[in-house]
């Protein structure tokens, strides 16, 4: 039992949840390593949504507004950490939700689907096809889901798939605490923030956004600028660390 007054209580509770979800087969063991790296970056941004993250979340909402067929792509870590936030995002935006895994097995797909459905999401189902030119199983997706989406919101996106989707002309929005990752640099837009903080920011921005604001934000979209700003925030945070 983790004592609630422990200074790292939230972080320890999340680790415990991920470890349990790994034992249950929702999270891949590799997902625990991915989380550890993300935790380190979260430390560097001060474990809060920065001004740049909030700005990027608004741009993400604007892109979803402009999309014809947006699909939220969910992997094991995303379901374990943010099933409720995914369901709420779908409720507000009406987007499709599809489970798409790097370490794919039918059993994991079923478990993650169940977790999302228990949170209230409607998950796309059907016969997946190799619709993305990739050697690994993230190529497998549904023709009425990621296969035909004009925008894929892929939190914790994989660099290869991000590049492949971009080469196919798709808009890719990702949430990634690492502003240096290949995904962060190749996505149309990267929100450098922790998943469970970023998803509600995007959802609420979507809910309150006027069509005029969405147009303006999409016209001025500059992912390179936002990544540079995120890195500058890390540098500022570091320079204050021992003050
Ligand atoms: O469930 P599966 O089989 O699809 O596998 C999922 C993992 C995460 C194992 C797989 O997609 C993977 O290996 O991912 P990567 O290439 O390690 O990329 C994950 C990225 O997400 C890294 O850049 C992490 O910094 C970032 N990340 C991890 N957890 C969070 C995060 N970003 C924001 N919030 C998080 N909670």
PDB file of C-alpha atoms and ligand atoms in Angstrom:
ATOM      1  CA  UNK A   1       0.000   0.000   0.000  1.00  0.00           C
ATOM      2  CA  UNK A   2       1.417   3.384  -1.021  1.00  0.00           C
ATOM      3  CA  UNK A   3       0.977   6.016   1.719  1.00  0.00           C
ATOM      4  CA  UNK A   4      -1.021   8.995   0.310  1.00  0.00           C
ATOM      5  CA  UNK A   5       1.368  11.466   1.959  1.00  0.00           C
ATOM      6  CA  UNK A   6       4.360  10.061   0.062  1.00  0.00           C
ATOM      7  CA  UNK A   7       5.918  12.960  -1.919  1.00  0.00           C
ATOM      8  CA  UNK A   8       5.864  10.838  -5.094  1.00  0.00           C
ATOM      9  CA  UNK A   9       2.405   9.369  -4.415  1.00  0.00           C
ATOM     10  CA  UNK A  10       0.868  10.028  -7.863  1.00  0.00           C
ATOM     11  CA  UNK A  11       3.873   8.685  -9.701  1.00  0.00           C
ATOM     12  CA  UNK A  12       3.979   5.546  -7.528  1.00  0.00           C
ATOM     13  CA  UNK A  13       0.246   4.895  -7.984  1.00  0.00           C
ATOM     14  CA  UNK A  14       0.648   5.149 -11.759  1.00  0.00           C
ATOM     15  CA  UNK A  15       3.614   2.758 -11.700  1.00  0.00           C
ATOM     16  CA  UNK A  16       1.610   0.300  -9.637  1.00  0.00           C
ATOM     17  CA  UNK A  17      -1.280   0.527 -12.112  1.00  0.00           C
ATOM     18  CA  UNK A  18       1.012  -0.043 -15.091  1.00  0.00           C
ATOM     19  CA  UNK A  19       2.680  -3.012 -13.388  1.00  0.00           C
ATOM     20  CA  UNK A  20      -0.740  -4.549 -12.663  1.00  0.00           C
ATOM     21  CA  UNK A  21      -1.856  -3.924 -16.253  1.00  0.00           C
ATOM     22  CA  UNK A  22       1.372  -5.562 -17.462  1.00  0.00           C
ATOM     23  CA  UNK A  23       0.657  -8.631 -15.312  1.00  0.00           C
ATOM     24  CA  UNK A  24      -2.876  -8.728 -16.788  1.00  0.00           C
ATOM     25  CA  UNK A  25      -1.524  -8.536 -20.342  1.00  0.00           C
ATOM     26  CA  UNK A  26      -2.875  -5.067 -21.176  1.00  0.00           C
ATOM     27  CA  UNK A  27       0.506  -3.321 -21.114  1.00  0.00           C
ATOM     28  CA  UNK A  28       3.458  -4.867 -22.975  1.00  0.00           C
ATOM     29  CA  UNK A  29       6.548  -5.350 -20.785  1.00  0.00           C
ATOM     30  CA  UNK A  30       8.307  -2.981 -23.200  1.00  0.00           C
ATOM     31  CA  UNK A  31       5.631  -0.426 -22.279  1.00  0.00           C
ATOM     32  CA  UNK A  32       7.088  -0.250 -18.766  1.00  0.00           C
ATOM     33  CA  UNK A  33      10.443   0.826 -20.214  1.00  0.00           C
ATOM     34  CA  UNK A  34       8.677   3.396 -22.416  1.00  0.00           C
ATOM     35  CA  UNK A  35       6.923   4.762 -19.321  1.00  0.00           C
ATOM     36  CA  UNK A  36      10.207   5.059 -17.429  1.00  0.00           C
ATOM     37  CA  UNK A  37      11.715   7.165 -20.187  1.00  0.00           C
ATOM     38  CA  UNK A  38       8.616   9.332 -20.259  1.00  0.00           C
ATOM     39  CA  UNK A  39       8.766   9.813 -16.483  1.00  0.00           C
ATOM     40  CA  UNK A  40      12.277  11.218 -16.851  1.00  0.00           C
ATOM     41  CA  UNK A  41      11.080  13.760 -19.410  1.00  0.00           C
ATOM     42  CA  UNK A  42       8.083  14.613 -17.231  1.00  0.00           C
ATOM     43  CA  UNK A  43      10.520  15.403 -14.427  1.00  0.00           C
ATOM     44  CA  UNK A  44      12.342  17.751 -16.805  1.00  0.00           C
ATOM     45  CA  UNK A  45       9.191  19.711 -17.705  1.00  0.00           C
ATOM     46  CA  UNK A  46       8.267  20.020 -14.029  1.00  0.00           C
ATOM     47  CA  UNK A  47       5.435  17.419 -14.054  1.00  0.00           C
ATOM     48  CA  UNK A  48       2.906  20.004 -15.203  1.00  0.00           C
ATOM     49  CA  UNK A  49       1.328  21.091 -18.481  1.00  0.00           C
ATOM     50  CA  UNK A  50       3.557  23.909 -19.676  1.00  0.00           C
ATOM     51  CA  UNK A  51       2.357  26.985 -21.575  1.00  0.00           C
ATOM     52  CA  UNK A  52       3.611  25.395 -24.797  1.00  0.00           C
ATOM     53  CA  UNK A  53       1.766  22.146 -24.062  1.00  0.00           C
ATOM     54  CA  UNK A  54      -1.456  24.107 -23.541  1.00  0.00           C
ATOM     55  CA  UNK A  55      -0.900  25.969 -26.798  1.00  0.00           C
ATOM     56  CA  UNK A  56      -0.221  22.703 -28.657  1.00  0.00           C
ATOM     57  CA  UNK A  57      -3.317  21.111 -27.125  1.00  0.00           C
ATOM     58  CA  UNK A  58      -5.428  23.913 -28.645  1.00  0.00           C
ATOM     59  CA  UNK A  59      -3.846  23.342 -32.045  1.00  0.00           C
ATOM     60  CA  UNK A  60      -4.537  19.596 -31.670  1.00  0.00           C
ATOM     61  CA  UNK A  61      -8.197  20.367 -30.957  1.00  0.00           C
ATOM     62  CA  UNK A  62      -8.309  22.629 -34.000  1.00  0.00           C
ATOM     63  CA  UNK A  63      -6.923  19.866 -36.234  1.00  0.00           C
ATOM     64  CA  UNK A  64      -9.556  17.447 -34.936  1.00  0.00           C
ATOM     65  CA  UNK A  65     -12.250  20.063 -35.670  1.00  0.00           C
ATOM     66  CA  UNK A  66     -11.066  20.317 -39.270  1.00  0.00           C
ATOM     67  CA  UNK A  67     -10.746  16.546 -39.800  1.00  0.00           C
ATOM     68  CA  UNK A  68     -13.297  14.608 -41.839  1.00  0.00           C
ATOM     69  CA  UNK A  69     -12.611  11.229 -40.208  1.00  0.00           C
ATOM     70  CA  UNK A  70     -10.456  11.487 -37.070  1.00  0.00           C
ATOM     71  CA  UNK A  71      -9.456   8.253 -35.316  1.00  0.00           C
ATOM     72  CA  UNK A  72      -7.882   7.852 -31.886  1.00  0.00           C
ATOM     73  CA  UNK A  73      -5.335   5.017 -31.985  1.00  0.00           C
ATOM     74  CA  UNK A  74      -5.005   3.296 -28.607  1.00  0.00           C
ATOM     75  CA  UNK A  75      -2.128   1.088 -27.444  1.00  0.00           C
ATOM     76  CA  UNK A  76      -1.590  -0.769 -24.166  1.00  0.00           C
ATOM     77  CA  UNK A  77      -0.059   2.100 -22.174  1.00  0.00           C
ATOM     78  CA  UNK A  78      -2.716   4.538 -23.357  1.00  0.00           C
ATOM     79  CA  UNK A  79      -5.563   2.229 -22.320  1.00  0.00           C
ATOM     80  CA  UNK A  80      -3.975   1.464 -18.945  1.00  0.00           C
ATOM     81  CA  UNK A  81      -3.358   5.117 -18.115  1.00  0.00           C
ATOM     82  CA  UNK A  82      -6.183   6.965 -19.827  1.00  0.00           C
ATOM     83  CA  UNK A  83      -9.173   4.764 -20.769  1.00  0.00           C
ATOM     84  CA  UNK A  84     -11.578   7.285 -19.187  1.00  0.00           C
ATOM     85  CA  UNK A  85      -9.905  10.227 -20.932  1.00  0.00           C
ATOM     86  CA  UNK A  86     -10.122   8.377 -24.281  1.00  0.00           C
ATOM     87  CA  UNK A  87     -13.832   7.693 -23.773  1.00  0.00           C
ATOM     88  CA  UNK A  88     -14.481  11.339 -22.879  1.00  0.00           C
ATOM     89  CA  UNK A  89     -12.509  12.496 -25.932  1.00  0.00           C
ATOM     90  CA  UNK A  90     -14.669  10.282 -28.148  1.00  0.00           C
ATOM     91  CA  UNK A  91     -17.864  11.478 -26.464  1.00  0.00           C
ATOM     92  CA  UNK A  92     -16.990  15.128 -27.166  1.00  0.00           C
ATOM     93  CA  UNK A  93     -15.423  14.827 -30.631  1.00  0.00           C
ATOM     94  CA  UNK A  94     -17.315  11.829 -32.059  1.00  0.00           C
ATOM     95  CA  UNK A  95     -14.034  10.358 -33.324  1.00  0.00           C
ATOM     96  CA  UNK A  96     -13.425   6.685 -34.065  1.00  0.00           C
ATOM     97  CA  UNK A  97     -11.443   4.669 -31.511  1.00  0.00           C
ATOM     98  CA  UNK A  98      -9.277   1.779 -32.707  1.00  0.00           C
ATOM     99  CA  UNK A  99      -6.874  -0.467 -30.815  1.00  0.00           C
ATOM    100  CA  UNK A 100      -3.573  -0.682 -32.679  1.00  0.00           C
ATOM    101  CA  UNK A 101      -0.592  -2.421 -31.108  1.00  0.00           C
ATOM    102  CA  UNK A 102       3.100  -2.728 -31.708  1.00  0.00           C
ATOM    103  CA  UNK A 103       3.275  -5.995 -29.729  1.00  0.00           C
ATOM    104  CA  UNK A 104       0.072  -7.300 -31.205  1.00  0.00           C
ATOM    105  CA  UNK A 105      -1.857 -10.373 -30.087  1.00  0.00           C
ATOM    106  CA  UNK A 106      -5.575 -11.055 -30.356  1.00  0.00           C
ATOM    107  CA  UNK A 107      -5.689 -11.555 -26.598  1.00  0.00           C
ATOM    108  CA  UNK A 108      -4.217  -8.111 -25.910  1.00  0.00           C
ATOM    109  CA  UNK A 109      -6.558  -6.505 -28.449  1.00  0.00           C
ATOM    110  CA  UNK A 110      -9.526  -8.102 -26.636  1.00  0.00           C
ATOM    111  CA  UNK A 111      -8.321  -7.026 -23.174  1.00  0.00           C
ATOM    112  CA  UNK A 112      -7.639  -3.438 -24.232  1.00  0.00           C
ATOM    113  CA  UNK A 113     -10.983  -3.259 -26.060  1.00  0.00           C
ATOM    114  CA  UNK A 114     -12.746  -4.437 -22.903  1.00  0.00           C
ATOM    115  CA  UNK A 115     -10.952  -1.831 -20.777  1.00  0.00           C
ATOM    116  CA  UNK A 116     -11.979   0.942 -23.175  1.00  0.00           C
ATOM    117  CA  UNK A 117     -15.572  -0.288 -23.358  1.00  0.00           C
ATOM    118  CA  UNK A 118     -15.795  -0.449 -19.566  1.00  0.00           C
ATOM    119  CA  UNK A 119     -14.786   3.228 -19.577  1.00  0.00           C
ATOM    120  CA  UNK A 120     -17.658   3.989 -21.978  1.00  0.00           C
ATOM    121  CA  UNK A 121     -15.870   4.102 -25.344  1.00  0.00           C
ATOM    122  CA  UNK A 122     -17.209   2.534 -28.539  1.00  0.00           C
ATOM    123  CA  UNK A 123     -14.332   0.636 -30.121  1.00  0.00           C
ATOM    124  CA  UNK A 124     -14.106  -0.074 -33.855  1.00  0.00           C
ATOM    125  CA  UNK A 125     -14.023  -3.774 -34.680  1.00  0.00           C
ATOM    126  CA  UNK A 126     -13.673  -5.884 -37.786  1.00  0.00           C
ATOM    127  CA  UNK A 127     -11.106  -7.669 -39.900  1.00  0.00           C
ATOM    128  CA  UNK A 128      -7.801  -5.760 -39.910  1.00  0.00           C
ATOM    129  CA  UNK A 129      -5.755  -5.464 -43.096  1.00  0.00           C
ATOM    130  CA  UNK A 130      -2.136  -4.477 -43.765  1.00  0.00           C
ATOM    131  CA  UNK A 131      -2.982  -0.971 -44.916  1.00  0.00           C
ATOM    132  CA  UNK A 132       0.169   0.834 -43.753  1.00  0.00           C
ATOM    133  CA  UNK A 133       3.513  -0.038 -45.381  1.00  0.00           C
ATOM    134  CA  UNK A 134       5.322  -1.377 -42.289  1.00  0.00           C
ATOM    135  CA  UNK A 135       6.998  -4.707 -41.519  1.00  0.00           C
ATOM    136  CA  UNK A 136       5.610  -4.904 -37.987  1.00  0.00           C
ATOM    137  CA  UNK A 137       2.019  -5.395 -36.886  1.00  0.00           C
ATOM    138  CA  UNK A 138       1.139  -1.747 -36.505  1.00  0.00           C
ATOM    139  CA  UNK A 139       0.547  -2.070 -40.256  1.00  0.00           C
ATOM    140  CA  UNK A 140      -2.649  -3.945 -39.397  1.00  0.00           C
ATOM    141  CA  UNK A 141      -5.624  -1.633 -39.178  1.00  0.00           C
ATOM    142  CA  UNK A 142      -9.306  -1.425 -39.982  1.00  0.00           C
ATOM    143  CA  UNK A 143     -10.428  -0.131 -43.393  1.00  0.00           C
ATOM    144  CA  UNK A 144     -13.171   1.958 -41.729  1.00  0.00           C
ATOM    145  CA  UNK A 145     -10.816   3.149 -38.970  1.00  0.00           C
ATOM    146  CA  UNK A 146      -7.147   4.140 -39.198  1.00  0.00           C
ATOM    147  CA  UNK A 147      -7.124   2.728 -42.749  1.00  0.00           C
ATOM    148  CA  UNK A 148      -9.303   5.589 -44.000  1.00  0.00           C
ATOM    149  CA  UNK A 149      -8.700   8.236 -41.298  1.00  0.00           C
ATOM    150  CA  UNK A 150      -7.520  11.636 -42.491  1.00  0.00           C
ATOM    151  CA  UNK A 151      -6.281  12.361 -38.950  1.00  0.00           C
ATOM    152  CA  UNK A 152      -4.790   9.863 -36.500  1.00  0.00           C
ATOM    153  CA  UNK A 153      -4.381  10.919 -32.889  1.00  0.00           C
ATOM    154  CA  UNK A 154      -1.733   8.501 -31.682  1.00  0.00           C
ATOM    155  CA  UNK A 155      -0.594   9.132 -28.130  1.00  0.00           C
ATOM    156  CA  UNK A 156       2.736   7.367 -27.496  1.00  0.00           C
ATOM    157  CA  UNK A 157       3.058   6.936 -31.242  1.00  0.00           C
ATOM    158  CA  UNK A 158       5.678   4.739 -32.834  1.00  0.00           C
ATOM    159  CA  UNK A 159       8.221   6.583 -35.014  1.00  0.00           C
ATOM    160  CA  UNK A 160       7.931   4.184 -37.969  1.00  0.00           C
ATOM    161  CA  UNK A 161       4.171   4.343 -38.143  1.00  0.00           C
ATOM    162  CA  UNK A 162       4.199   8.095 -37.765  1.00  0.00           C
ATOM    163  CA  UNK A 163       6.553   8.436 -40.740  1.00  0.00           C
ATOM    164  CA  UNK A 164       4.516   5.967 -42.810  1.00  0.00           C
ATOM    165  CA  UNK A 165       1.233   7.737 -42.075  1.00  0.00           C
ATOM    166  CA  UNK A 166       2.729  11.128 -42.903  1.00  0.00           C
ATOM    167  CA  UNK A 167       4.088   9.710 -46.191  1.00  0.00           C
ATOM    168  CA  UNK A 168       0.525   8.586 -46.941  1.00  0.00           C
ATOM    169  CA  UNK A 169      -0.622  12.184 -46.537  1.00  0.00           C
ATOM    170  CA  UNK A 170      -2.354  11.694 -43.187  1.00  0.00           C
ATOM    171  CA  UNK A 171      -2.388  14.225 -40.391  1.00  0.00           C
ATOM    172  CA  UNK A 172      -0.741  12.752 -37.281  1.00  0.00           C
ATOM    173  CA  UNK A 173      -1.226  14.294 -33.859  1.00  0.00           C
ATOM    174  CA  UNK A 174       0.798  12.770 -31.058  1.00  0.00           C
ATOM    175  CA  UNK A 175       1.274  13.220 -27.337  1.00  0.00           C
ATOM    176  CA  UNK A 176       4.879  12.532 -26.396  1.00  0.00           C
ATOM    177  CA  UNK A 177       6.854  13.732 -23.397  1.00  0.00           C
ATOM    178  CA  UNK A 178      10.063  13.361 -25.389  1.00  0.00           C
ATOM    179  CA  UNK A 179      10.367  16.384 -27.718  1.00  0.00           C
ATOM    180  CA  UNK A 180      13.424  14.770 -29.360  1.00  0.00           C
ATOM    181  CA  UNK A 181      11.770  11.508 -30.425  1.00  0.00           C
ATOM    182  CA  UNK A 182      11.443  10.678 -34.124  1.00  0.00           C
ATOM    183  CA  UNK A 183       7.676  10.684 -33.660  1.00  0.00           C
ATOM    184  CA  UNK A 184       7.710  14.133 -32.065  1.00  0.00           C
ATOM    185  CA  UNK A 185       9.730  15.485 -34.988  1.00  0.00           C
ATOM    186  CA  UNK A 186       7.794  13.824 -37.817  1.00  0.00           C
ATOM    187  CA  UNK A 187       4.230  14.240 -36.556  1.00  0.00           C
ATOM    188  CA  UNK A 188       2.087  17.039 -37.955  1.00  0.00           C
ATOM    189  CA  UNK A 189       1.711  18.185 -34.364  1.00  0.00           C
ATOM    190  CA  UNK A 190       3.212  17.037 -31.065  1.00  0.00           C
ATOM    191  CA  UNK A 191       1.821  17.877 -27.656  1.00  0.00           C
ATOM    192  CA  UNK A 192       4.806  17.585 -25.313  1.00  0.00           C
ATOM    193  CA  UNK A 193       2.925  16.647 -22.183  1.00  0.00           C
ATOM    194  CA  UNK A 194       1.927  13.664 -20.089  1.00  0.00           C
ATOM    195  CA  UNK A 195      -0.919  11.669 -21.613  1.00  0.00           C
ATOM    196  CA  UNK A 196      -3.420  11.950 -18.750  1.00  0.00           C
ATOM    197  CA  UNK A 197      -2.905  15.722 -18.536  1.00  0.00           C
ATOM    198  CA  UNK A 198      -2.907  16.325 -22.298  1.00  0.00           C
ATOM    199  CA  UNK A 199      -6.043  14.380 -23.255  1.00  0.00           C
ATOM    200  CA  UNK A 200      -8.434  16.480 -21.098  1.00  0.00           C
ATOM    201  CA  UNK A 201      -6.753  19.693 -22.331  1.00  0.00           C
ATOM    202  CA  UNK A 202      -7.404  18.695 -25.963  1.00  0.00           C
ATOM    203  CA  UNK A 203     -10.960  17.584 -25.191  1.00  0.00           C
ATOM    204  CA  UNK A 204     -11.874  20.806 -23.377  1.00  0.00           C
ATOM    205  CA  UNK A 205     -10.229  22.965 -26.053  1.00  0.00           C
ATOM    206  CA  UNK A 206     -12.270  21.107 -28.689  1.00  0.00           C
ATOM    207  CA  UNK A 207     -15.490  21.624 -26.740  1.00  0.00           C
ATOM    208  CA  UNK A 208     -15.146  25.386 -26.474  1.00  0.00           C
ATOM    209  CA  UNK A 209     -13.488  26.162 -29.826  1.00  0.00           C
ATOM    210  CA  UNK A 210     -15.181  28.303 -32.481  1.00  0.00           C
ATOM    211  CA  UNK A 211     -14.747  27.398 -36.173  1.00  0.00           C
ATOM    212  CA  UNK A 212     -12.916  30.716 -36.677  1.00  0.00           C
ATOM    213  CA  UNK A 213     -10.335  29.918 -34.003  1.00  0.00           C
ATOM    214  CA  UNK A 214      -9.860  26.406 -35.386  1.00  0.00           C
ATOM    215  CA  UNK A 215      -9.160  27.828 -38.866  1.00  0.00           C
ATOM    216  CA  UNK A 216      -6.628  30.344 -37.550  1.00  0.00           C
ATOM    217  CA  UNK A 217      -4.786  27.788 -35.393  1.00  0.00           C
ATOM    218  CA  UNK A 218      -4.495  25.290 -38.239  1.00  0.00           C
ATOM    219  CA  UNK A 219      -3.267  27.973 -40.657  1.00  0.00           C
ATOM    220  CA  UNK A 220      -0.497  29.003 -38.248  1.00  0.00           C
ATOM    221  CA  UNK A 221       0.504  25.455 -37.208  1.00  0.00           C
ATOM    222  CA  UNK A 222       4.272  25.162 -36.716  1.00  0.00           C
ATOM    223  CA  UNK A 223       5.383  21.936 -35.004  1.00  0.00           C
ATOM    224  CA  UNK A 224       9.070  22.834 -35.202  1.00  0.00           C
ATOM    225  CA  UNK A 225       8.427  26.084 -33.327  1.00  0.00           C
ATOM    226  CA  UNK A 226       6.377  24.260 -30.658  1.00  0.00           C
ATOM    227  CA  UNK A 227       9.118  21.648 -30.152  1.00  0.00           C
ATOM    228  CA  UNK A 228      11.759  24.345 -29.823  1.00  0.00           C
ATOM    229  CA  UNK A 229       9.568  26.128 -27.276  1.00  0.00           C
ATOM    230  CA  UNK A 230       9.115  22.864 -25.338  1.00  0.00           C
ATOM    231  CA  UNK A 231      12.889  22.344 -25.253  1.00  0.00           C
ATOM    232  CA  UNK A 232      13.406  25.949 -24.125  1.00  0.00           C
ATOM    233  CA  UNK A 233      10.978  25.317 -21.263  1.00  0.00           C
ATOM    234  CA  UNK A 234      12.999  22.259 -20.205  1.00  0.00           C
ATOM    235  CA  UNK A 235      16.184  24.330 -20.231  1.00  0.00           C
ATOM    236  CA  UNK A 236      14.526  27.050 -18.102  1.00  0.00           C
ATOM    237  CA  UNK A 237      13.189  24.421 -15.683  1.00  0.00           C
ATOM    238  CA  UNK A 238      16.683  22.902 -15.381  1.00  0.00           C
ATOM    239  CA  UNK A 239      18.339  26.257 -14.800  1.00  0.00           C
ATOM    240  CA  UNK A 240      15.942  26.883 -11.888  1.00  0.00           C
ATOM    241  CA  UNK A 241      16.253  23.362 -10.475  1.00  0.00           C
ATOM    242  CA  UNK A 242      18.796  24.074  -7.757  1.00  0.00           C
ATOM    243  CA  UNK A 243      17.689  27.650  -6.922  1.00  0.00           C
TER     244      UNK A 243
HETATM  245  O1  LIG B   1       0.971  -1.527 -26.419  1.00  0.00           O
HETATM  246  P1  LIG B   1       1.892  -1.686 -27.570  1.00  0.00           P
HETATM  247  O2  LIG B   1       2.146  -3.139 -27.908  1.00  0.00           O
HETATM  248  O3  LIG B   1       1.435  -0.933 -28.813  1.00  0.00           O
HETATM  249  O4  LIG B   1       3.318  -1.073 -27.184  1.00  0.00           O
HETATM  250  C1  LIG B   1       3.383   0.240 -26.698  1.00  0.00           C
HETATM  251  C2  LIG B   1       4.838   0.773 -26.549  1.00  0.00           C
HETATM  252  C3  LIG B   1       4.770   2.046 -25.717  1.00  0.00           C
HETATM  253  C4  LIG B   1       5.681  -0.277 -25.840  1.00  0.00           C
HETATM  254  C5  LIG B   1       5.409   1.017 -27.940  1.00  0.00           C
HETATM  255  O5  LIG B   1       4.543   1.841 -28.685  1.00  0.00           O
HETATM  256  C6  LIG B   1       6.779   1.658 -27.866  1.00  0.00           C
HETATM  257  O6  LIG B   1       7.806   1.014 -27.812  1.00  0.00           O
HETATM  258  O7  LIG B   1       6.758   2.990 -27.859  1.00  0.00           O
HETATM  259  P2  LIG B   1       8.081   3.919 -27.900  1.00  0.00           P
HETATM  260  O8  LIG B   1       8.687   3.852 -29.267  1.00  0.00           O
HETATM  261  O9  LIG B   1       8.929   3.662 -26.715  1.00  0.00           O
HETATM  262  O10 LIG B   1       7.444   5.343 -27.812  1.00  0.00           O
HETATM  263  C7  LIG B   1       6.707   5.747 -26.737  1.00  0.00           C
HETATM  264  C8  LIG B   1       6.877   7.251 -26.612  1.00  0.00           C
HETATM  265  O11 LIG B   1       5.842   7.692 -25.777  1.00  0.00           O
HETATM  266  C9  LIG B   1       8.214   7.634 -25.967  1.00  0.00           C
HETATM  267  O12 LIG B   1       8.800   8.720 -26.640  1.00  0.00           O
HETATM  268  C10 LIG B   1       7.813   8.040 -24.529  1.00  0.00           C
HETATM  269  O13 LIG B   1       8.593   9.126 -24.062  1.00  0.00           O
HETATM  270  C11 LIG B   1       6.372   8.487 -24.733  1.00  0.00           C
HETATM  271  N1  LIG B   1       5.524   8.251 -23.550  1.00  0.00           N
HETATM  272  C12 LIG B   1       5.457   7.117 -22.802  1.00  0.00           C
HETATM  273  N2  LIG B   1       4.563   7.275 -21.791  1.00  0.00           N
HETATM  274  C13 LIG B   1       4.044   8.531 -21.924  1.00  0.00           C
HETATM  275  C14 LIG B   1       4.667   9.147 -23.047  1.00  0.00           C
HETATM  276  N3  LIG B   1       4.337  10.389 -23.439  1.00  0.00           N
HETATM  277  C15 LIG B   1       3.383  11.038 -22.721  1.00  0.00           C
HETATM  278  N4  LIG B   1       2.758  10.510 -21.639  1.00  0.00           N
HETATM  279  C16 LIG B   1       3.063   9.269 -21.212  1.00  0.00           C
HETATM  280  N5  LIG B   1       2.413   8.759 -20.139  1.00  0.00           N
END
